[in-house]
Amino acid sequence: MSDKKKFIRDSVYGDIRLNEFEVRIMDMPQFQRLRRIKQLGLISLIYPGATHTRFEHCVGTMHLGSKLSEELELDSDEIELIRASGLLHDIGHGPFSHVSEGVLSVPHEELSKFVITKTSMRDLLEEKFDVDEIVDIINGKGRLGPIVSGELDVDRMDYLLRDSHNTGVSYGIIDYERLISNLTLDDGLILDIKGVQAAEGALVSRYFMYPSVYQHHTTRIVNTMFRRALKRIIDEGIIDENDIYKYDDTDIISLFRSCEDNYAKDIMYRLDNRIVPKRVKTIRLDNFKFPEKMYKIKAEELRKAEKEIAEDYGLDKDYVFINIAEYPRFDEMKTQVSVEGKLYPLTEISNIIGALSKARFNIPDISVYVPEEEKSKFEKFKLENYLDLPEIDREKFHGIHYDQIKLF
């Protein structure tokens, strides 16, 4: 077979080269479905330009994986394996990407494994690759896994760049070329000391993209609304969650709009017309002595509190939403840095990253949302009457303020 190079024009990197086998992978229906899966789910309700798809992101991840593999001087077979793994790493994502994943019992990596190993995609891939090797890389396993799924991986580099480009939020612009040129592969990806400034930039970018885009207060409520409706139709057997990898965004929108379940239909009407509940209470997690304790509150406790709030204020319990912002993980902080032949965690090398590690709980919060027309009822609302919240730290402000000074 001729291996003539083809190109795809990408909005972030320009022309990206593809070989004919990669084109065949992309032409499979399992991959074409990704054109109809928005990368940022419902965030286009907040940032209208955020309509980019998993298709673009997977192509971009392949491209950066290839650049990093060449920098690491991998052999040609390994480079092709990394390119294929980057291309396929999100093949199992459900509709609206991570939004639907929030109610599924299996992560998208498991669904990707299923698509790669149990569908017609396997027949194609086995012409050239061992599918188990691709699955391992997607899950960060083995020597090559950290390139696609690790602490400072090409997946993360691409989505920061791409999400920033499409939302218009400038925080996500990172010096990926500097990062790539200063990474080596040993027991994981090791960052040379010369790349620390670029890594600091990437971490600071993520730190600011978290509240501005990924955990924006409106992002969180529209995601919560969608998830509640999706869980309803899964629980009622209207769709089987094991088949979620077959659906795209339009399938779910159409299903909701014509659904026999009135709640799912109403939620879709509200999302279609941007009728979004409003916050009536917000408590930043940095107010608590031990903010991590917020993430030990179980979903059943939140649902119970929502029900009690609804009863006390005369609302429908399905339209009261308590949401805790996602845990600010920032796994890149664990990256190992090489200094004169010795390895140190990035948090020890960089004061900025050390301060970020402490300051990451400045941003997330717990919020209560209700329909806008009910907001006036909640002027004296106290969340602690409904949830067992951690102890408030009256002295914490001074330490946090100091850490922020260190950042800037």
XYZ file of C-alpha atoms in Angstrom:
408
model
C 0.000 0.000 0.000
C 1.266 3.470 -0.819
C 2.015 5.507 2.281
C 1.516 8.895 0.678
C 1.276 11.680 3.242
C -1.959 13.606 3.551
C -2.733 16.720 5.561
C -5.533 18.017 7.712
C -5.741 21.744 8.441
C -5.970 22.345 12.175
C -7.012 25.642 13.740
C -4.228 25.463 16.362
C -1.212 23.917 14.606
C -1.874 24.481 10.905
C -1.238 21.523 8.594
C -0.995 18.156 10.385
C 0.412 15.247 8.426
C -1.437 11.933 8.227
C -0.433 8.662 6.638
C -2.948 6.560 4.745
C -3.515 4.131 7.617
C -4.337 7.021 9.953
C -6.808 8.298 7.376
C -8.429 4.858 7.373
C -8.725 4.986 11.174
C -10.307 8.430 10.985
C -12.753 7.284 8.307
C -14.170 4.575 10.582
C -17.665 5.442 11.892
C -16.456 5.089 15.501
C -13.998 7.916 14.898
C -16.289 10.043 12.726
C -18.744 10.079 15.648
C -16.225 12.273 17.476
C -17.007 15.082 15.014
C -20.406 15.196 16.721
C -19.109 15.206 20.324
C -18.285 18.656 21.672
C -14.954 18.780 23.474
C -16.294 21.067 26.206
C -19.834 19.744 26.387
C -22.265 22.542 27.199
C -19.679 25.291 27.690
C -20.748 26.922 24.419
C -23.669 28.253 26.500
C -21.063 30.376 28.294
C -18.404 30.775 25.582
C -20.132 30.687 22.171
C -16.928 29.740 20.343
C -16.467 26.551 22.355
C -18.023 24.309 19.718
C -14.833 22.389 18.914
C -15.020 18.613 19.023
C -13.272 15.516 20.314
C -12.309 14.850 16.685
C -10.082 17.940 16.583
C -8.629 17.249 20.013
C -7.710 13.664 19.109
C -5.965 14.808 15.929
C -4.105 17.461 17.938
C -3.088 14.929 20.596
C -1.743 12.656 17.854
C 0.250 15.580 16.426
C 1.840 16.550 19.759
C 2.437 12.881 20.585
C 4.347 12.588 17.335
C 6.441 15.706 18.045
C 7.297 14.490 21.545
C 8.089 10.966 20.306
C 10.493 12.374 17.727
C 12.125 14.563 20.388
C 12.535 11.445 22.566
C 14.149 9.707 19.565
C 11.739 6.767 19.621
C 11.966 4.372 16.700
C 9.544 4.635 13.780
C 7.280 1.797 14.998
C 6.950 3.398 18.435
C 6.183 6.778 16.898
C 3.391 5.249 14.805
C 2.053 3.486 17.918
C 2.017 6.763 19.867
C 0.308 8.543 16.964
C -2.427 5.888 16.798
C -2.872 5.942 20.588
C -3.183 9.726 20.602
C -5.715 9.542 17.811
C -7.797 6.939 19.651
C -7.391 8.010 23.282
C -10.904 9.533 23.522
C -12.734 7.212 21.106
C -15.077 6.030 23.901
C -16.260 9.438 25.092
C -20.020 9.712 25.455
C -22.202 12.646 24.370
C -20.988 16.040 25.608
C -17.730 14.394 26.711
C -17.072 14.599 30.459
C -20.588 15.872 31.143
C -22.175 12.486 30.464
C -19.251 10.651 32.055
C -20.310 12.140 35.394
C -23.296 9.791 35.629
C -21.813 6.655 34.070
C -20.541 3.726 36.098
C -17.431 3.334 33.901
C -14.859 5.979 32.837
C -14.377 6.917 29.201
C -11.033 5.062 29.161
C -12.918 1.789 29.693
C -15.343 2.657 26.915
C -12.379 3.506 24.664
C -10.917 0.080 25.439
C -14.221 -1.527 24.449
C -14.412 0.347 21.121
C -10.788 -0.500 20.304
C -10.967 -4.188 21.264
C -14.602 -5.241 20.728
C -15.831 -3.423 17.612
C -14.873 -3.392 13.939
C -12.160 -0.864 14.842
C -10.122 -3.799 16.143
C -10.131 -5.531 12.746
C -8.577 -2.475 11.153
C -6.047 -1.748 13.899
C -4.774 -5.338 13.957
C -3.519 -4.902 10.410
C -0.725 -2.821 11.903
C -0.815 -2.762 15.722
C -1.283 -4.824 18.855
C -4.518 -3.325 20.213
C -3.542 -4.190 23.797
C -0.499 -1.936 23.449
C -2.739 0.938 22.335
C -5.080 0.364 25.280
C -2.127 0.338 27.703
C -0.790 3.636 26.359
C -4.224 5.260 26.572
C -4.336 4.210 30.235
C -0.835 5.511 30.934
C 0.692 2.059 31.357
C 4.109 0.815 30.258
C 7.126 2.777 29.135
C 5.241 4.819 26.521
C 2.022 5.403 28.472
C 3.066 8.691 30.150
C 3.427 10.353 26.738
C -0.329 10.240 26.118
C -1.664 9.807 29.660
C 0.632 11.016 32.408
C 1.375 14.066 34.499
C 2.657 16.359 31.750
C 1.181 14.563 28.755
C 0.311 15.615 25.205
C -3.415 15.158 25.871
C -3.278 17.906 28.505
C -1.087 20.159 26.361
C -3.522 19.981 23.466
C -6.720 20.586 25.391
C -5.273 23.625 27.173
C -4.206 25.156 23.868
C -7.372 24.173 22.025
C -9.828 25.142 24.747
C -8.112 28.499 25.170
C -8.152 29.105 21.412
C -11.849 28.329 21.049
C -13.192 29.991 24.194
C -11.130 33.133 23.697
C -9.785 32.797 27.245
C -6.074 33.564 26.940
C -5.009 31.745 30.115
C -4.529 28.407 28.318
C -1.753 29.520 25.989
C 1.284 27.412 26.908
C 4.802 27.053 25.489
C 4.320 23.449 24.413
C 7.389 23.435 22.173
C 9.602 24.392 25.114
C 7.983 21.681 27.228
C 8.421 19.019 24.539
C 12.073 19.923 23.922
C 12.881 19.537 27.627
C 11.257 16.168 28.322
C 13.067 12.837 28.468
C 11.645 9.352 28.954
C 12.962 7.267 31.828
C 10.658 6.023 34.570
C 7.942 8.294 33.230
C 8.470 11.669 31.583
C 11.254 13.663 33.241
C 11.447 17.428 32.848
C 14.825 19.097 32.489
C 15.428 22.110 34.730
C 15.449 24.303 31.591
C 11.774 23.449 31.034
C 10.566 24.442 34.514
C 9.428 27.915 33.443
C 7.291 26.408 30.669
C 5.849 23.911 33.161
C 5.064 26.752 35.552
C 3.239 28.497 32.726
C 1.210 25.358 31.987
C 0.237 24.930 35.644
C -0.707 28.582 36.063
C -2.742 28.279 32.847
C -4.645 25.320 34.241
C -5.106 27.115 37.551
C -6.874 29.996 35.794
C -8.732 27.901 33.202
C -10.308 25.949 36.067
C -12.571 28.788 37.353
C -12.805 30.644 34.045
C -13.886 27.692 31.863
C -13.895 24.162 33.285
C -15.540 24.985 36.630
C -17.177 28.314 35.808
C -20.293 28.624 37.974
C -22.614 28.541 34.939
C -20.712 25.597 33.445
C -21.351 23.665 36.639
C -25.096 24.256 36.771
C -25.776 23.437 33.106
C -23.675 20.277 33.491
C -25.575 19.350 36.656
C -28.932 19.869 34.929
C -27.903 17.695 31.985
C -26.507 14.941 34.205
C -29.641 14.798 36.324
C -31.798 14.370 33.215
C -29.425 11.795 31.693
C -29.365 9.768 34.895
C -33.171 9.838 34.914
C -33.479 8.330 31.430
C -30.781 5.741 32.166
C -32.504 4.722 35.414
C -35.817 4.455 33.568
C -34.249 2.196 30.943
C -34.871 4.637 28.089
C -31.227 4.213 27.101
C -28.643 1.636 28.167
C -25.485 3.229 29.567
C -23.461 0.367 28.076
C -24.386 1.724 24.631
C -23.455 5.341 25.413
C -20.373 5.137 23.161
C -22.743 4.799 20.178
C -24.541 8.098 20.817
C -23.497 11.598 19.809
C -24.622 14.988 21.122
C -27.457 15.304 18.604
C -28.829 11.858 19.462
C -29.173 12.804 23.125
C -30.600 16.252 22.388
C -33.238 14.706 20.107
C -34.003 11.999 22.658
C -34.463 14.581 25.420
C -36.653 16.833 23.287
C -39.055 14.029 22.415
C -38.670 12.079 25.671
C -41.637 10.462 27.422
C -40.029 11.617 30.657
C -41.300 15.161 31.175
C -38.364 16.129 33.367
C -35.762 15.318 30.700
C -37.874 17.165 28.137
C -38.150 20.230 30.376
C -34.420 20.274 31.171
C -33.670 20.200 27.451
C -36.112 23.059 26.869
C -34.306 25.069 29.550
C -30.875 24.295 28.083
C -32.098 25.079 24.558
C -33.313 28.477 25.736
C -30.596 29.112 28.323
C -33.028 29.251 31.229
C -30.399 28.655 33.869
C -30.934 28.408 37.666
C -29.227 31.068 39.783
C -26.893 30.738 42.741
C -28.446 31.568 46.090
C -25.525 30.471 48.244
C -21.797 30.050 47.609
C -19.099 29.072 50.108
C -15.506 28.930 48.903
C -13.716 25.841 50.106
C -10.780 27.883 51.360
C -13.089 29.051 54.166
C -12.775 25.608 55.757
C -9.874 24.375 57.877
C -9.763 21.137 55.889
C -11.300 21.808 52.445
C -10.560 18.233 51.302
C -13.340 17.067 53.651
C -15.902 18.572 51.271
C -15.072 15.820 48.797
C -16.049 13.172 51.340
C -19.663 14.345 51.292
C -21.600 11.600 49.523
C -24.008 12.192 46.649
C -26.854 10.785 48.777
C -26.215 13.465 51.412
C -26.429 16.200 48.781
C -29.682 14.753 47.378
C -31.134 14.544 50.881
C -30.226 18.194 51.532
C -31.772 19.234 48.198
C -34.979 17.439 49.115
C -35.138 19.119 52.540
C -34.453 22.555 51.028
C -37.207 21.980 48.474
C -39.674 20.989 51.191
C -38.854 24.008 53.363
C -39.053 26.514 50.511
C -41.937 24.998 48.534
C -39.903 23.935 45.491
C -39.686 20.819 43.339
C -36.671 18.822 44.631
C -35.544 18.129 41.062
C -34.973 21.861 40.519
C -32.803 22.430 43.581
C -29.146 21.783 42.818
C -26.229 21.591 45.239
C -22.916 21.431 43.410
C -19.339 21.123 44.643
C -16.690 22.175 42.122
C -14.531 19.292 40.914
C -11.442 18.488 42.956
C -8.519 20.641 41.698
C -6.106 17.793 41.021
C -3.319 19.449 38.957
C -1.404 16.181 38.547
C 1.362 18.033 36.681
C 2.648 19.123 40.101
C 3.940 15.563 40.576
C 6.257 15.853 37.557
C 9.858 14.891 38.287
C 12.535 17.456 37.383
C 16.109 16.528 36.534
C 18.725 18.764 38.187
C 22.349 17.740 37.660
C 21.402 14.089 37.413
C 19.118 14.036 40.449
C 15.296 14.022 40.430
C 13.097 16.356 42.462
C 9.301 16.903 42.479
C 8.286 20.044 40.588
C 6.761 21.442 43.799
C 10.245 21.455 45.403
C 11.960 23.081 42.438
C 9.430 25.853 41.840
C 8.123 28.258 44.474
C 5.291 29.128 42.097
C 4.158 25.504 41.879
C 4.542 25.092 45.640
C 2.303 28.105 46.180
C -0.188 26.780 43.619
C -0.346 23.494 45.486
C -1.501 25.368 48.583
C -3.634 27.917 46.765
C -5.616 25.477 44.608
C -8.489 25.408 47.126
C -8.875 29.194 46.785
C -11.019 28.653 43.704
C -13.510 25.759 44.181
C -16.717 26.269 46.118
C -19.978 24.647 47.085
C -23.002 26.386 45.571
C -26.772 26.066 45.758
C -28.815 26.846 42.645
C -32.586 27.311 42.286
C -34.857 28.603 39.481
C -34.428 32.364 39.052
C -38.043 33.088 39.957
C -37.497 31.433 43.363
C -34.292 33.284 44.228
C -35.936 35.969 46.380
C -37.004 33.318 48.923
C -33.384 32.587 49.841
C -32.108 35.900 51.209
C -31.481 34.423 54.679
C -30.664 30.889 53.545
C -28.062 28.956 55.564
C -26.601 25.847 53.949
C -25.220 24.597 57.276
C -28.821 23.929 58.345
C -28.983 21.189 55.702
C -25.434 19.818 55.379
C -22.769 18.872 57.886
C -20.061 21.249 56.650
C -16.401 21.217 57.765
C -15.211 23.682 60.382
C -14.697 27.255 59.196
C -11.107 28.525 59.512
C -11.205 32.108 60.780
C -7.453 32.643 60.418
C -6.847 31.107 57.010
C -7.145 34.289 54.948
C -3.717 35.548 55.975
C -1.902 32.422 54.824
C -3.794 32.318 51.543
C -3.076 35.984 50.904
C 0.622 35.315 51.470
C 0.593 32.400 49.003
C -1.052 34.584 46.370
C 1.633 37.239 46.868
C 4.251 34.524 46.266
C 2.526 33.587 42.998
C 2.789 37.055 41.568
